[in-house]
Each structure stands twice: as C-alpha cells, then as structure tokens.
CSV table of C-alpha atoms in Angstrom, one decimal:
chain,number,residue,atom,x,y,z
A,221,GLN,CA,-104.5,20.6,34.7
A,222,VAL,CA,-105.2,23.8,32.8
A,223,GLN,CA,-102.4,24.4,30.3
A,224,LEU,CA,-101.4,25.8,27.0
A,225,VAL,CA,-98.7,24.0,25.1
A,226,GLN,CA,-97.0,25.6,22.2
A,227,SER,CA,-95.1,24.2,19.2
A,228,GLY,CA,-91.3,24.2,19.0
A,229,ALA,CA,-88.8,26.7,18.0
A,230,GLU,CA,-88.5,27.9,14.4
A,231,VAL,CA,-85.7,29.4,12.3
A,232,LYS,CA,-86.9,31.2,9.2
A,233,LYS,CA,-85.4,33.3,6.5
A,234,PRO,CA,-86.4,36.9,5.8
A,235,GLY,CA,-89.6,37.1,3.7
A,236,ALA,CA,-90.9,33.7,4.9
A,237,SER,CA,-93.9,32.9,7.0
A,238,VAL,CA,-94.2,31.0,10.3
A,239,LYS,CA,-97.2,29.4,12.0
A,240,VAL,CA,-97.1,28.7,15.7
A,241,SER,CA,-99.6,26.5,17.4
A,242,CYS,CA,-101.1,26.6,21.0
A,243,LYS,CA,-103.0,23.6,22.3
A,244,ALA,CA,-105.3,24.1,25.2
A,245,SER,CA,-106.3,21.5,27.7
A,246,GLY,CA,-108.0,21.2,31.1
A,247,TYR,CA,-110.7,23.7,30.6
A,248,THR,CA,-113.7,24.6,28.4
A,249,PHE,CA,-111.9,25.8,25.3
A,250,SER,CA,-114.8,27.9,24.0
A,251,GLY,CA,-115.2,29.9,27.1
A,252,TYR,CA,-112.1,32.0,27.0
A,253,HIS,CA,-110.4,34.3,24.6
A,254,ILE,CA,-106.9,33.4,23.5
A,255,HIS,CA,-104.3,36.2,23.0
A,256,TRP,CA,-100.9,36.2,21.3
A,257,VAL,CA,-98.1,38.3,22.8
A,258,ARG,CA,-94.5,38.5,21.6
A,259,GLN,CA,-91.3,39.6,23.4
A,260,ALA,CA,-88.2,40.6,21.5
A,261,PRO,CA,-84.8,40.0,23.2
A,262,GLY,CA,-84.4,42.4,26.1
A,263,GLN,CA,-87.8,44.0,25.5
A,264,GLY,CA,-91.2,44.0,27.2
A,265,PRO,CA,-94.2,42.0,26.1
A,266,GLU,CA,-96.1,43.3,23.0
A,267,TRP,CA,-99.7,42.4,22.4
A,268,MET,CA,-100.5,41.1,18.9
A,269,GLY,CA,-104.2,40.0,18.8
A,270,TRP,CA,-106.9,37.7,20.1
A,271,ILE,CA,-109.4,35.2,19.0
A,272,ASN,CA,-112.8,34.3,20.6
A,273,PRO,CA,-113.0,30.5,20.2
A,274,LYS,CA,-116.8,30.5,20.6
A,275,THR,CA,-117.4,32.8,17.6
A,276,GLY,CA,-114.1,32.8,15.7
A,277,ASP,CA,-114.0,36.6,16.0
A,278,THR,CA,-110.5,38.1,15.9
A,279,MET,CA,-108.9,41.4,16.8
A,280,TYR,CA,-105.4,42.6,15.9
A,281,SER,CA,-103.0,45.2,16.9
A,282,HIS,CA,-102.8,47.9,14.3
A,283,LYS,CA,-99.1,47.1,14.0
A,284,PHE,CA,-99.8,43.6,12.9
A,285,GLN,CA,-103.0,44.1,10.9
A,286,GLY,CA,-102.7,42.5,7.5
A,287,ARG,CA,-99.5,40.5,8.4
A,288,VAL,CA,-100.7,38.3,11.2
A,289,THR,CA,-103.6,35.8,11.1
A,290,ILE,CA,-104.9,34.1,14.2
A,291,SER,CA,-107.1,31.0,13.6
A,292,ILE,CA,-108.5,28.1,15.5
A,293,ASP,CA,-109.3,24.4,15.2
A,294,MET,CA,-112.0,23.5,17.7
A,295,SER,CA,-111.7,19.8,17.0
A,296,VAL,CA,-108.2,19.8,18.5
A,297,THR,CA,-108.6,22.8,20.9
A,298,THR,CA,-105.7,24.5,19.2
A,299,THR,CA,-105.1,28.1,18.2
A,300,TYR,CA,-102.7,29.2,15.6
A,301,MET,CA,-100.8,32.4,14.9
A,302,GLU,CA,-99.3,32.9,11.5
A,303,ILE,CA,-97.1,35.9,10.6
A,304,ASN,CA,-96.0,36.7,7.1
A,305,SER,CA,-93.2,38.6,5.5
A,306,LEU,CA,-90.8,38.0,8.3
A,307,THR,CA,-87.9,40.3,9.0
A,308,SER,CA,-85.1,40.2,11.6
A,309,ASP,CA,-87.3,42.5,13.8
A,310,ASP,CA,-89.7,39.6,14.2
A,311,THR,CA,-87.1,37.6,16.1
A,312,ALA,CA,-88.8,37.1,19.4
A,313,LEU,CA,-90.4,34.7,21.9
A,314,TYR,CA,-94.1,34.3,21.0
A,315,PHE,CA,-96.6,33.4,23.7
A,316,CYS,CA,-100.3,32.4,23.6
A,317,ALA,CA,-102.2,33.4,26.7
A,318,ARG,CA,-105.7,32.8,28.0
A,319,GLU,CA,-107.8,35.8,29.2
A,320,GLY,CA,-109.4,35.0,32.5
A,321,MET,CA,-113.0,35.1,33.4
A,322,ALA,CA,-114.6,36.1,36.7
A,323,ALA,CA,-118.3,36.0,37.4
A,324,ARG,CA,-118.8,35.4,33.6
A,325,LEU,CA,-117.0,38.6,32.7
A,326,ARG,CA,-113.6,38.9,31.0
A,327,THR,CA,-110.9,40.0,33.4
A,328,GLU,CA,-108.7,41.7,30.8
A,329,ALA,CA,-105.8,39.8,32.3
A,330,PHE,CA,-103.9,36.7,31.1
A,331,ASP,CA,-104.1,33.9,33.7
A,332,ILE,CA,-102.6,31.0,31.8
A,333,TRP,CA,-99.7,31.3,29.4
A,334,GLY,CA,-98.0,28.9,27.0
A,335,GLN,CA,-94.3,28.2,27.5
A,336,GLY,CA,-93.4,30.4,24.5
A,337,THR,CA,-92.1,29.6,21.0
A,338,LEU,CA,-88.8,31.1,19.9
A,339,VAL,CA,-88.9,32.4,16.3
A,340,ILE,CA,-85.5,33.4,14.9
A,341,VAL,CA,-85.4,35.2,11.5
A,342,SER,CA,-82.0,35.1,10.0
A,343,SER,CA,-80.5,34.9,6.5
B,961,ASP,CA,-104.2,55.7,21.9
B,962,ILE,CA,-103.6,55.0,25.5
B,963,GLN,CA,-100.0,55.7,26.7
B,964,MET,CA,-98.6,53.9,29.8
B,965,THR,CA,-95.6,54.9,31.8
B,966,GLN,CA,-94.2,52.5,34.3
B,967,SER,CA,-91.6,53.6,37.0
B,968,PRO,CA,-89.0,53.1,38.1
B,969,SER,CA,-87.2,51.1,35.4
B,970,THR,CA,-84.9,49.5,37.9
B,971,LEU,CA,-85.3,49.1,41.7
B,972,SER,CA,-82.7,47.9,44.2
B,973,ALA,CA,-83.9,46.4,47.4
B,974,SER,CA,-83.1,43.9,50.1
B,975,VAL,CA,-84.9,40.9,51.4
B,976,GLY,CA,-87.5,42.0,53.9
B,977,ASP,CA,-88.0,45.4,52.3
B,978,ARG,CA,-91.3,46.9,51.0
B,979,VAL,CA,-91.2,48.2,47.4
B,980,THR,CA,-93.7,50.1,45.2
B,981,ILE,CA,-94.0,50.2,41.4
B,982,THR,CA,-96.2,52.7,39.7
B,983,CYS,CA,-98.0,52.8,36.3
B,984,ARG,CA,-99.6,56.0,35.0
B,985,VAL,CA,-102.0,55.9,32.1
B,986,SER,CA,-102.8,58.8,29.7
B,987,GLN,CA,-106.5,58.4,30.1
B,988,SER,CA,-108.8,56.8,32.7
B,989,ILE,CA,-109.1,53.0,32.5
B,990,THR,CA,-111.2,52.8,35.7
B,991,SER,CA,-109.8,49.6,37.4
B,992,ARG,CA,-108.7,47.7,34.3
B,993,MET,CA,-105.1,47.1,35.3
B,994,ALA,CA,-103.1,43.9,35.7
B,995,TRP,CA,-99.7,43.2,37.1
B,996,TYR,CA,-97.3,40.4,36.2
B,997,GLN,CA,-94.0,39.0,37.4
B,998,GLN,CA,-91.5,37.6,34.8
B,999,LYS,CA,-88.3,35.7,35.1
B,1000,PRO,CA,-85.8,35.3,32.3
B,1001,GLY,CA,-86.9,32.9,29.6
B,1002,LYS,CA,-90.3,32.3,31.2
B,1003,ALA,CA,-93.8,33.5,30.5
B,1004,PRO,CA,-95.2,36.3,32.6
B,1005,LYS,CA,-97.1,35.2,35.7
B,1006,LEU,CA,-100.3,37.0,36.6
B,1007,LEU,CA,-100.2,38.6,40.1
B,1008,ILE,CA,-103.1,41.1,40.2
B,1009,TYR,CA,-106.1,41.9,38.0
B,1010,LYS,CA,-108.8,44.5,38.1
B,1011,ALA,CA,-106.2,46.8,39.9
B,1012,SER,CA,-106.4,45.1,43.3
B,1013,THR,CA,-107.7,41.5,43.0
B,1014,LEU,CA,-105.0,39.0,43.9
B,1015,GLU,CA,-104.8,36.0,41.5
B,1016,SER,CA,-105.3,32.6,43.1
B,1017,GLY,CA,-102.2,31.2,44.6
B,1018,VAL,CA,-100.3,34.5,44.7
B,1019,PRO,CA,-98.8,35.3,48.1
B,1020,SER,CA,-100.6,38.1,50.1
B,1021,ARG,CA,-97.4,40.1,50.3
B,1022,PHE,CA,-98.3,41.3,46.8
B,1023,SER,CA,-101.0,44.0,46.6
B,1024,GLY,CA,-102.3,46.4,44.0
B,1025,SER,CA,-104.2,49.7,44.3
B,1026,GLY,CA,-105.3,52.6,42.2
B,1027,SER,CA,-108.0,53.6,39.7
B,1028,GLY,CA,-108.4,56.0,36.8
B,1029,THR,CA,-104.9,56.9,35.7
B,1030,GLU,CA,-102.5,55.9,38.5
B,1031,PHE,CA,-101.9,52.4,39.8
B,1032,THR,CA,-99.4,50.8,42.1
B,1033,LEU,CA,-98.0,47.4,42.8
B,1034,THR,CA,-96.6,46.9,46.4
B,1035,ILE,CA,-94.5,44.0,47.5
B,1036,SER,CA,-94.1,43.7,51.2
B,1037,ASN,CA,-91.5,41.7,53.1
B,1038,LEU,CA,-89.5,40.9,49.9
B,1039,GLN,CA,-88.4,37.3,49.5
B,1040,PRO,CA,-85.5,36.0,47.4
B,1041,ASP,CA,-87.9,34.6,44.8
B,1042,ASP,CA,-89.4,38.1,44.2
B,1043,PHE,CA,-86.4,39.4,42.4
B,1044,ALA,CA,-87.6,39.6,38.8
B,1045,THR,CA,-89.1,42.0,36.3
B,1046,TYR,CA,-92.6,43.3,36.8
B,1047,TYR,CA,-95.0,44.6,34.2
B,1048,CYS,CA,-98.3,46.5,34.3
B,1049,GLN,CA,-100.8,45.8,31.6
B,1050,GLN,CA,-104.0,47.3,30.4
B,1051,LEU,CA,-105.2,44.5,28.1
B,1052,TYR,CA,-103.5,45.6,24.8
B,1053,ILE,CA,-100.7,47.6,26.3
B,1054,PHE,CA,-97.8,46.6,28.6
B,1055,GLY,CA,-95.7,48.9,30.7
B,1056,GLN,CA,-92.0,49.2,30.0
B,1057,GLY,CA,-91.1,46.9,33.0
B,1058,THR,CA,-89.4,47.3,36.3
B,1059,LYS,CA,-86.4,45.2,37.1
B,1060,LEU,CA,-86.2,44.4,40.8
B,1061,GLU,CA,-82.7,43.7,41.8
B,1062,ILE,CA,-81.0,42.6,45.0
B,1063,LYS,CA,-79.2,45.5,46.8
C-alpha cells in the first residue's frame, strides 16, 4: 500500500545535527512532492520545506532557510531532512508528508503522512 | 505574508451534534484550503482539500465550504471517533487548531 516510513527517534545535544529519513513505497515516487512538517509538544504543525523528487528542486520556510537541508535518493525512494545547530526549541515530532495530485495538478494538501520521528534536543 | 486565524480554539459538543470550525485568511487564497483531523501522537489525517473536496474514505458527515478569505469545516452527526483536534491549512501555513471535546 501507499506509505511513508520514517526513521526512529533521536536524542541530540544542543549544537548537533540530525538527519531524518522518509522511505516511500506503493506509488510512483517521482510524481509527488514530499514536504516536511514538525510539531512541537502541545503546538500545531509547522511547515518546514518541500522537495520535488522529479527535479530535485527544494523550497524552504524562511524560518529554516540555511539550517535545514532536504535531499533525496531516488535509488531507494527515500527523502531526507537534516537540521543543523539544534537547540531545545527543535525538540519536536518531525513528519514527512506527500502532497496529493488530482487531474495532474498539485492539490496543496498532504494526503499521505509518515508516522513521525521524535527528535529530542537535550544536554 | 498570509495570516490565518482559526476559531474557536476549543469546542465542546455531544454525540449527534453538528459543529462548525472557521478559518479566516488575511488575503484571498481562492479555494486553496485543506482540513485535517489529528489525534494525540499521530500524524494529521486529511479530510478536505480544495476547500470542499472530500478526501477518499472520509465519511460524508465531514464537509467544507468557503472561498477567498473565509472557510468552514462542518461535522454533522458527531460520532465518538470525531473528538480530536482539527487544523486548517493553506499549503505552507497551518491554523492554530480547534480541540473538539465531549460535552
């Protein structure tokens, strides 16, 4: 079935980096944008950026520009999100999500989500 | 930048009730609004996209309406499984959320 499966929880110290993976299966990987969204404890979702698997093009939220890198490995249908210079404010559940398509057009809505990866930043 | 205001932040209702959640946007986004349901520790679940299109598999008691700057999510005949938090979204921006509680 169509699914996104993310890597496991991470505990990092302030100043470190973390790289989370998101493996897609069950659909044509190149046909759909993949977005990354995070959710801090008790807060709403926050969009971080997207990647177009077909072209490798990326776009980032201004908040994360320069500190987050989204990349892709087509050979294993996997997207990665790396965030540098971690602080305690980066403690959150990180999700990858597929943007849907309808009639060959992007829907601007996320129809398939990964299960989430908890990143804890603590000294 | 687009600003999004979702209301109410909390809503108390009973099984069988009809409830409405509203999102207002600071500038017109035509029909580019989506709605999600989220339960604790889980990923959001897409309910509605393009303001009023029901995602496949979502019960018809969920409906969306609106265009431009004001949008609503309506849940009719509330079921026990519907008590959760709901978010509106315009691609890069999420609303603040509405927690739907049992009265």
